[in-house]
Coordinates of C-alpha atoms and ligand atoms in Angstrom, one line a residue:
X77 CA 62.0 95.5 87.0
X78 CA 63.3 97.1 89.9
X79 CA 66.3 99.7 88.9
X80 CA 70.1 98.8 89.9
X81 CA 70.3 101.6 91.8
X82 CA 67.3 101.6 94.0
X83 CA 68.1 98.2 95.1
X84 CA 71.8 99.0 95.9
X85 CA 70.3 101.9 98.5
X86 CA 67.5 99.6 99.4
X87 CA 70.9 97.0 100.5
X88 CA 72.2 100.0 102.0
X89 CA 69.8 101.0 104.2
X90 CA 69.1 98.2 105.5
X91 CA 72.7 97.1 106.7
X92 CA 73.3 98.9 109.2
X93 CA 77.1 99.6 111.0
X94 CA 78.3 96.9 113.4
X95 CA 79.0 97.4 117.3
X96 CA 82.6 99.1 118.0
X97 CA 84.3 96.6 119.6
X98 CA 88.4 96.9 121.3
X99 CA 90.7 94.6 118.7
X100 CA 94.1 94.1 118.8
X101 CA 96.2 96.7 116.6
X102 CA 97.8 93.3 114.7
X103 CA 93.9 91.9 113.9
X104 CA 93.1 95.5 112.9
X105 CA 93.8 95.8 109.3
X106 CA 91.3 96.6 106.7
X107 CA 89.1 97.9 109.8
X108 CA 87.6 101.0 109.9
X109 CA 88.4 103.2 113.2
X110 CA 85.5 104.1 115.7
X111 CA 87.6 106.6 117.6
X112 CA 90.1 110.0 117.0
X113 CA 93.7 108.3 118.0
X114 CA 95.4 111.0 119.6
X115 CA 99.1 110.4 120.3
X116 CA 100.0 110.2 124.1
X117 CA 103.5 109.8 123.1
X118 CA 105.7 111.5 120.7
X119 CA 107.6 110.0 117.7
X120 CA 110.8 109.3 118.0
X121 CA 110.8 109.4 121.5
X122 CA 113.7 111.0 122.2
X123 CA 116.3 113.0 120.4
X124 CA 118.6 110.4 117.7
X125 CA 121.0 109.8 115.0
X126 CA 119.8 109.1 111.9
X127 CA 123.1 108.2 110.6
X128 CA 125.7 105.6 112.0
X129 CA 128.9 108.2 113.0
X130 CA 129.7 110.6 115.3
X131 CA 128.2 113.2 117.9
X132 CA 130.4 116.2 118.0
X133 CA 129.8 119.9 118.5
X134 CA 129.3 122.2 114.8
X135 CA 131.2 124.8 116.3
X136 CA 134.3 122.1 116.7
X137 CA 134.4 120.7 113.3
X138 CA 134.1 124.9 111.6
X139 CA 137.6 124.2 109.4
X140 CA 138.2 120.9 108.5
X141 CA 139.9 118.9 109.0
X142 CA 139.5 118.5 112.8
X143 CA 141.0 116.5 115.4
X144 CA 138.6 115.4 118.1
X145 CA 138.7 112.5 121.2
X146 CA 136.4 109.8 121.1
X147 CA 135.2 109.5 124.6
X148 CA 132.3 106.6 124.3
X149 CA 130.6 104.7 121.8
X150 CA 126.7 104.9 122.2
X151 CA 124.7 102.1 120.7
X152 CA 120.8 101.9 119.9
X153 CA 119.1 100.9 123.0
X154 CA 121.8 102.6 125.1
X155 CA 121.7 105.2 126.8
X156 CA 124.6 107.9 127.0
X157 CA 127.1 108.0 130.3
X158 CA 129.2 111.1 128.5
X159 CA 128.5 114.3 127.9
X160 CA 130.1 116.0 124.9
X161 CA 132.6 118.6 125.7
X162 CA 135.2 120.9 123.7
X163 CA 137.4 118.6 121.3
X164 CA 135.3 115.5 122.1
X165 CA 133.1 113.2 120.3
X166 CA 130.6 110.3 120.9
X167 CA 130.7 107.1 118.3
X168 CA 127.1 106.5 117.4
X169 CA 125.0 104.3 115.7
X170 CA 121.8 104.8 114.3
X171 CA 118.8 105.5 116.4
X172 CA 120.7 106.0 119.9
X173 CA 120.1 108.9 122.1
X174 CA 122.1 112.1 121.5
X175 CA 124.7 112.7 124.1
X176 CA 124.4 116.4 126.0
X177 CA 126.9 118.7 124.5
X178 CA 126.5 117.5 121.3
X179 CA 124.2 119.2 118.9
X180 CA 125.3 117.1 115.1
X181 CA 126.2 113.7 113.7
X182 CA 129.2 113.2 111.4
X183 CA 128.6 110.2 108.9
X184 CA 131.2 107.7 109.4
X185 CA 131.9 107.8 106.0
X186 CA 133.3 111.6 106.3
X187 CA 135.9 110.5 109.2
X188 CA 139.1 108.6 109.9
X189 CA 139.6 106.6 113.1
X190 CA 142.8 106.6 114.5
X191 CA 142.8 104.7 118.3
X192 CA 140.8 107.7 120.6
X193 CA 142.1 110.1 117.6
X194 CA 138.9 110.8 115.1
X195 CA 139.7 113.1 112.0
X196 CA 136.1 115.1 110.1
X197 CA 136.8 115.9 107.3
X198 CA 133.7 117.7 106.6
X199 CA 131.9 120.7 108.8
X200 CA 128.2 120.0 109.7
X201 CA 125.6 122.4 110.9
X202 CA 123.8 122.3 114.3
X203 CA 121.2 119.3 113.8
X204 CA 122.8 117.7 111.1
X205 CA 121.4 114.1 110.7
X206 CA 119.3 114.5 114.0
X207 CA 116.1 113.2 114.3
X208 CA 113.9 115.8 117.1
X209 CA 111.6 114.5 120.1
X210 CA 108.4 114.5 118.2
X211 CA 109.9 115.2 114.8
X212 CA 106.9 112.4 113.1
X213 CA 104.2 112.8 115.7
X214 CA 104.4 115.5 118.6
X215 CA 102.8 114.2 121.6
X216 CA 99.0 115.5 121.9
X217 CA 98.5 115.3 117.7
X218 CA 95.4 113.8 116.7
X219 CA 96.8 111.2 114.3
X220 CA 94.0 109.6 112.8
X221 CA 90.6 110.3 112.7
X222 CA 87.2 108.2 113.3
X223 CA 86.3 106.5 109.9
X224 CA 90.4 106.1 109.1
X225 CA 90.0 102.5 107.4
X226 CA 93.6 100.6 108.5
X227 CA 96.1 99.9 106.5
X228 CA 99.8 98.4 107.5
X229 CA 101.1 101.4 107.5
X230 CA 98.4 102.9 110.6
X231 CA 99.3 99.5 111.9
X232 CA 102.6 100.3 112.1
X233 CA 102.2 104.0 114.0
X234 CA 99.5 102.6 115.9
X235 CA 102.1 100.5 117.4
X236 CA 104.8 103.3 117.5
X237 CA 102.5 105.4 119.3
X238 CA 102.4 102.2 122.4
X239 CA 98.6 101.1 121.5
X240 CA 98.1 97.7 121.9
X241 CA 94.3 97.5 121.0
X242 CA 92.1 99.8 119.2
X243 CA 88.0 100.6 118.8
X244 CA 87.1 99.8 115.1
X245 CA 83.7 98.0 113.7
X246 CA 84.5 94.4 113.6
X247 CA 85.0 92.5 111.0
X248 CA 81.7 91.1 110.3
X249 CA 80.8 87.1 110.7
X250 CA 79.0 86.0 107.9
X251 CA 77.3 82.6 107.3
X252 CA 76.9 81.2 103.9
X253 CA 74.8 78.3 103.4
X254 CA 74.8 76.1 100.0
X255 CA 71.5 74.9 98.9
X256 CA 70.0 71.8 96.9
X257 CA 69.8 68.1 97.1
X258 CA 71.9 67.7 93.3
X259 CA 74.5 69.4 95.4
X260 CA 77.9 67.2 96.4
X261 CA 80.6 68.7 98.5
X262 CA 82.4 65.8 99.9
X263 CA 84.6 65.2 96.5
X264 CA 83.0 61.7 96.1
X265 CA 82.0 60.6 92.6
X266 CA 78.9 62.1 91.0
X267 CA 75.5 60.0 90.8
X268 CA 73.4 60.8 88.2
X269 CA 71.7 64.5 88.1
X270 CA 74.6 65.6 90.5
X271 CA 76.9 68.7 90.2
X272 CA 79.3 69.9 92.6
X273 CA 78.9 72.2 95.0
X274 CA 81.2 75.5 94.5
X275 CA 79.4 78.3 95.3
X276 CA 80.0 77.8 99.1
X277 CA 83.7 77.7 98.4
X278 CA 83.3 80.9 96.0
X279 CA 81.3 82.7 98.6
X280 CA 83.5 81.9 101.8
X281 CA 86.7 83.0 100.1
X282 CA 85.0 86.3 98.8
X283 CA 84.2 86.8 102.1
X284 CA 88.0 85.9 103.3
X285 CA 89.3 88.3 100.2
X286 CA 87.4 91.4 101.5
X287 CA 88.6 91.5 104.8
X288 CA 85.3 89.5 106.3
X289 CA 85.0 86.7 108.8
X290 CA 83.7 83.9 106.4
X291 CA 81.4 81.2 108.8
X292 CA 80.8 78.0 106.9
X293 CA 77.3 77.0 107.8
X294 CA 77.6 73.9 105.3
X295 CA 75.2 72.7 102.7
X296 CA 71.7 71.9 103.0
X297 CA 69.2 69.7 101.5
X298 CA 66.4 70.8 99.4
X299 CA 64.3 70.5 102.9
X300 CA 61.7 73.2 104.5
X301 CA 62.9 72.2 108.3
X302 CA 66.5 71.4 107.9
X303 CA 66.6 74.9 105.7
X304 CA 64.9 76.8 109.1
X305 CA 66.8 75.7 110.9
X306 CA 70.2 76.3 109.7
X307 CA 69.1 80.3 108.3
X308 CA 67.8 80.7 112.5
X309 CA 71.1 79.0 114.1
X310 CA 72.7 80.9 111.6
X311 CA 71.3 84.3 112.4
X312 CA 71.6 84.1 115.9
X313 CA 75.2 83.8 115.8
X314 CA 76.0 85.6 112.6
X315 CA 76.4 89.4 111.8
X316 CA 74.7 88.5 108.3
X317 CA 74.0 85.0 106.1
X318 CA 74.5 84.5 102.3
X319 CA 72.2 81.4 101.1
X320 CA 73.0 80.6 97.4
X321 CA 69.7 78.8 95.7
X322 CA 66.8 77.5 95.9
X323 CA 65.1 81.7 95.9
X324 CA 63.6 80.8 92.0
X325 CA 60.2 80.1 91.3
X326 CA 60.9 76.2 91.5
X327 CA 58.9 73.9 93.6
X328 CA 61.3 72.9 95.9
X329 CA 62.5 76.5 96.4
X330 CA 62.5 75.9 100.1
X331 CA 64.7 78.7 100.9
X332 CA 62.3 81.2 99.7
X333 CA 59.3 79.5 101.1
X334 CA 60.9 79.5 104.7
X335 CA 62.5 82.8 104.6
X336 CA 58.9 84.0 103.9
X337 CA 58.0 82.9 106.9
X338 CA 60.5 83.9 109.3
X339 CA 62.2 86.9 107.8
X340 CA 61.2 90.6 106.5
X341 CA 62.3 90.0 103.1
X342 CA 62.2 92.0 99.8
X343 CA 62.0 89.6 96.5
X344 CA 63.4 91.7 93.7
X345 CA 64.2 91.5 89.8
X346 CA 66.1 94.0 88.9
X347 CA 67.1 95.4 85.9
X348 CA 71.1 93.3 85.6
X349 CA 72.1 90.7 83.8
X350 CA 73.1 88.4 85.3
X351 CA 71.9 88.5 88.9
X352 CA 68.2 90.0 88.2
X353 CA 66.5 88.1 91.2
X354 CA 67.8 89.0 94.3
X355 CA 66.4 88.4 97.8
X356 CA 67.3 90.5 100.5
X357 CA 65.9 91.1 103.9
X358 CA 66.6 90.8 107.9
X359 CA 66.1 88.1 109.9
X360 CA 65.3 90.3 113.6
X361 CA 68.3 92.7 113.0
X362 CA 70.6 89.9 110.9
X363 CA 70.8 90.9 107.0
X364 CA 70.2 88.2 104.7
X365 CA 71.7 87.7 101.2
X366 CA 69.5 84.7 99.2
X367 CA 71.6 85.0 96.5
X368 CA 70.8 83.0 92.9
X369 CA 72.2 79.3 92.2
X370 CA 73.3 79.8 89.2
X371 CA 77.5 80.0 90.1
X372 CA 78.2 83.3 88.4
X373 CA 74.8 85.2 89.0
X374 CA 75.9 84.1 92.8
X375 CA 79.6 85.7 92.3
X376 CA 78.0 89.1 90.2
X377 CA 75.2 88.8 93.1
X378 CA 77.9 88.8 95.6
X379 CA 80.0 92.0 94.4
X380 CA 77.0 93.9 93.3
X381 CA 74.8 93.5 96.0
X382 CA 75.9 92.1 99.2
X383 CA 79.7 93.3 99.0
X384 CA 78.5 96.8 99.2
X385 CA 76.0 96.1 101.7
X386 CA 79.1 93.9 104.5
X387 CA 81.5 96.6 103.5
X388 CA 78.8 99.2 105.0
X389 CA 78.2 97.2 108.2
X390 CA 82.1 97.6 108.3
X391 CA 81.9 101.6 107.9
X392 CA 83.5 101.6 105.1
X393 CA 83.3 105.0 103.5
X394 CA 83.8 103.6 99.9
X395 CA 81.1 100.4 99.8
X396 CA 81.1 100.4 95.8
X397 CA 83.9 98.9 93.4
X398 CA 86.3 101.9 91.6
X399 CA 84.9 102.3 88.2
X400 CA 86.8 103.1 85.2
X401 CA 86.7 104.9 81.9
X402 CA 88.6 101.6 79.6
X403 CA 89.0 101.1 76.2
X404 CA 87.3 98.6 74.3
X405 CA 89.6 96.6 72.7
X406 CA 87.3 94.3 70.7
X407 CA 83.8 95.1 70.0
X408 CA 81.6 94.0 73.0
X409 CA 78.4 93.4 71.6
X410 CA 74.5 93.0 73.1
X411 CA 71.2 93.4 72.3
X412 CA 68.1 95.5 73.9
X413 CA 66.4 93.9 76.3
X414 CA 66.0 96.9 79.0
X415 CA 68.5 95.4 81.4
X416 CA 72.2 96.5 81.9
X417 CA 74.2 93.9 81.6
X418 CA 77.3 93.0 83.9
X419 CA 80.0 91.8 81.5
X420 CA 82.6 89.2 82.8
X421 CA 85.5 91.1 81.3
X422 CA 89.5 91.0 81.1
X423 CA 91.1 94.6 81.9
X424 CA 94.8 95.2 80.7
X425 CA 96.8 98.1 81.9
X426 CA 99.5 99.1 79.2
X427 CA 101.6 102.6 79.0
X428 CA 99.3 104.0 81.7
X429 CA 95.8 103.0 79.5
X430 CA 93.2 100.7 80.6
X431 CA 91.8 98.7 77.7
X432 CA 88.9 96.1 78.4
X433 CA 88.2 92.5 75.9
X434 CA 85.3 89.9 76.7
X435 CA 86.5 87.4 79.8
X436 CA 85.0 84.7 77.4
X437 CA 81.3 83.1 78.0
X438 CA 78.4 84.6 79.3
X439 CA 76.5 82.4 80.2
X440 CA 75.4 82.3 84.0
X441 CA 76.6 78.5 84.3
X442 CA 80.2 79.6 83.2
X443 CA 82.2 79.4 85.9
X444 CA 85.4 79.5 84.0
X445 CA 85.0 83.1 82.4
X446 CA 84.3 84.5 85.8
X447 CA 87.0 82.9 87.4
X448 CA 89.6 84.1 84.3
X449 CA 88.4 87.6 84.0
X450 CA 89.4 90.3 86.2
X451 CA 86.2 93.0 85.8
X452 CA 83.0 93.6 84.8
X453 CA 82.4 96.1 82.2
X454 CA 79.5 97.8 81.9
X455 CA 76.9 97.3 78.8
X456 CA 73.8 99.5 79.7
X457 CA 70.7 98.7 77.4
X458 CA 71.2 99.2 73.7
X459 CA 73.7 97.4 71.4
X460 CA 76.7 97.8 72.9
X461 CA 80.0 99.1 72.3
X462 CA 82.7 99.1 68.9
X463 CA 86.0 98.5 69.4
X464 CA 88.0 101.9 70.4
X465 CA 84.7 102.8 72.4
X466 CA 85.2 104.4 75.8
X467 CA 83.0 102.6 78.6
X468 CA 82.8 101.9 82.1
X469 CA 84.3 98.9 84.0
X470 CA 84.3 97.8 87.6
X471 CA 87.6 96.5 89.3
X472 CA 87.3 93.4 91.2
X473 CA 90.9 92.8 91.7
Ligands
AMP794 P1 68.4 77.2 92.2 O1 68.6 78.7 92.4 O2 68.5 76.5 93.4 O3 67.3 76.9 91.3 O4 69.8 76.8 91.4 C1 70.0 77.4 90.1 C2 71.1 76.6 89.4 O5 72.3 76.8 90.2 C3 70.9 75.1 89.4 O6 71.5 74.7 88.1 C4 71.7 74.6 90.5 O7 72.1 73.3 90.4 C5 72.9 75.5 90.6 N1 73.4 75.6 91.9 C6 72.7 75.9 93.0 N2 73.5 76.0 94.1 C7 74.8 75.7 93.7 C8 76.0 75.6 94.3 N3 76.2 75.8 95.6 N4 77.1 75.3 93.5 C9 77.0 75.1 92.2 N5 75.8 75.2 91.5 C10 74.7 75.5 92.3
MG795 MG1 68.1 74.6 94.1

């Protein structure tokens, strides 16, 4: 059996990083950025209030309280016509220029209106309550670097900054094909020896969860040309493809059979459970993912294997799942068998602890306990862990 971690770097290597390619800022999130974003403006543009009040001079509200003339009222948007001389004062509201002459804000809530008449009742120092030219981002900064993955936020001062379209690695296209002639996808009522098809479903909206471009290449029959032909259309217009089934040692593993022919593929059985047989390979330059049939060793398959490996094509600097150190909170048996096993576990989160239980059945058919549990935790070979026990999980939420 091939070791977990040798086949994680042989994924790896082999999935190389996508083409930069200009996207819009708003399509951007969860992208990783190909260039330095330097700032060819500065934030805030201009001198403004942070407050809604009034600009007046510090050295005319020294002993309050002061009498001043209002001379104009300056909204957002707006520029100012007056400038602000000795016993004058500009109403304001928040995020308008600052008038010249002036050099503070008064909060409204620190004045009385009268008419022109305005009262402070408070003395402020030069700059109170105003935002500089450039007091976020001076003009020339370099404000994110290459490799920055996007979040809203860098959405949101890529957008301050005027940028309409950035350089990041795509997201990538990925094709996932279901597999078998027992297979029904159409919601029509089962004949006999048939099972629903979910691992399409499963796959795509993995795919849609981590920030990918899920490509539904439909379901195929348990047939050598129809199966060539939808894994070469497929490559040829997708970044990667994720087959689930027919890569066992059945007869009418057709998958395996034609991906032997046209693809440079690496059959492994690794030391996991579940997930131990994984194939992996290119087709030309396009990574393949023939991922087992069985529902959850497809899902395990999924995070363990070919996750990591999209998440690289992206750039992303963190391909792997956080671990954690949880507590057990019931024991979580096993037994020796040389393999580590991938748990389907439930992690809870209480007065800042992270305790893990079983997410129910383990079996590779149960659907159920992968789709109620939260986490995998991590069983190496041996017996297992006692309640109280300290082990590792993986997050998948
Ligand atoms: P295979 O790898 O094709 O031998 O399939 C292994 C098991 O997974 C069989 O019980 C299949 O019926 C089941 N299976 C394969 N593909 C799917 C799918 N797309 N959805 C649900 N079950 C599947
Ligand atoms: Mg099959």
């Amino acid at each position: 059996m091939l070791p977990f971690q040798d086949a994680l770097y042989y994924v790896l290597q082999n999935c190389r990083k996508l083409k930069p390619a200009l996207t819009p800022v708003e399509k951007s999130r969860g992208l990783v950025l190909a260039q330095d974003v330097v700032a060819l403006e500065a934030i805030p543009p201009f001198a403004n209030t942070a407050m809604d009040g009034f600009a007046v001079r510090s050295q005319d509200v020294k002993t309050p309280p002061s009498t001043l003339r209002i001379i104009e009222t300056i909204a957002a948007g707006h520029s100012p016509k007056m400038e602000v001389c000795e016993g004058e004062a500009s109403r304001i509201m928040t995020g308008a220029p600052i008038p010249d002459g002036a050099n503070a804000i008064v909060m409204v809530e620190q004045t009385e209106v009268d008419g022109d008449e305005l009262t402070v009742n408070i003395s402020v120092p030069v700059g109170n309550h105003i935002r500089p030219i450039g007091d976020d981002i001076p003009k020339g900064e370099l404000v994110f670097e290459k490799g920055t993955l996007l979040t809203p936020g860098h959405l949101g001062v890529l957008s301050s900054l005027g940028l309409v379209e950035v350089v990041v690695l795509p997201r990538p296209r990925v094709g996932v094909i279901s597999t078998g002639d027992e297979l029904v996808a159409d919601g029509s009522a089962l004949k006999a020896g048939q099972i629903r098809d979910s691992n399409r479903c499963t796959l795509l909206a993995l795919l849609e969860e981590n920030d990918m471009s899920p490509v539904d290449l439909g379901l195929l029959p348990d047939n050598e040309d129809a199966i060539e032909k939808g894994l070469v259309e497929g490559a040829a217009t997708c970044d990667a493809l994720i087959t689930s089934g027919g890569v066992s040692m059945g007869d009418f593993d057709y998958v395996k059979s034609v991906l032997q022919r046209i693809a440079d593929m690496r059959w492994m059985q690794i030391d996991i459970k579940p997930a131990k047989p994984l194939a992996f390979g290119l087709i030309a330059d396009t990574p393949i993912f023939g991922l087992p049939g069985n529902p959850v060793s497809s899902m395990v398959s999924f995070e363990l294997f070919a996750r990591p490996g999209l998440r690289a094509m992206m750039g992303r600097a963190d391909p792997l799942r956080k671990r954690v150190v949880a507590t057990a909170a019931e024991n979580l048996g096993r037994r020796p068998d040389g393999k580590t096993h991938f748990v389907r576990a439930i992690v809870d989160y209480v007065d800042g602890k992270v305790f893990v239980k079983s997410g129910g059945g383990q079996g590779s058919h149960m659907l159920a306990s992968m789709a109620r549990s939260n986490s995998l935790a991590i069983l190496p070979d041996g017996s297992g862990y006692s309640k109280g026990d300290s082990l590792e999980v993986l997050i998948l939420d």
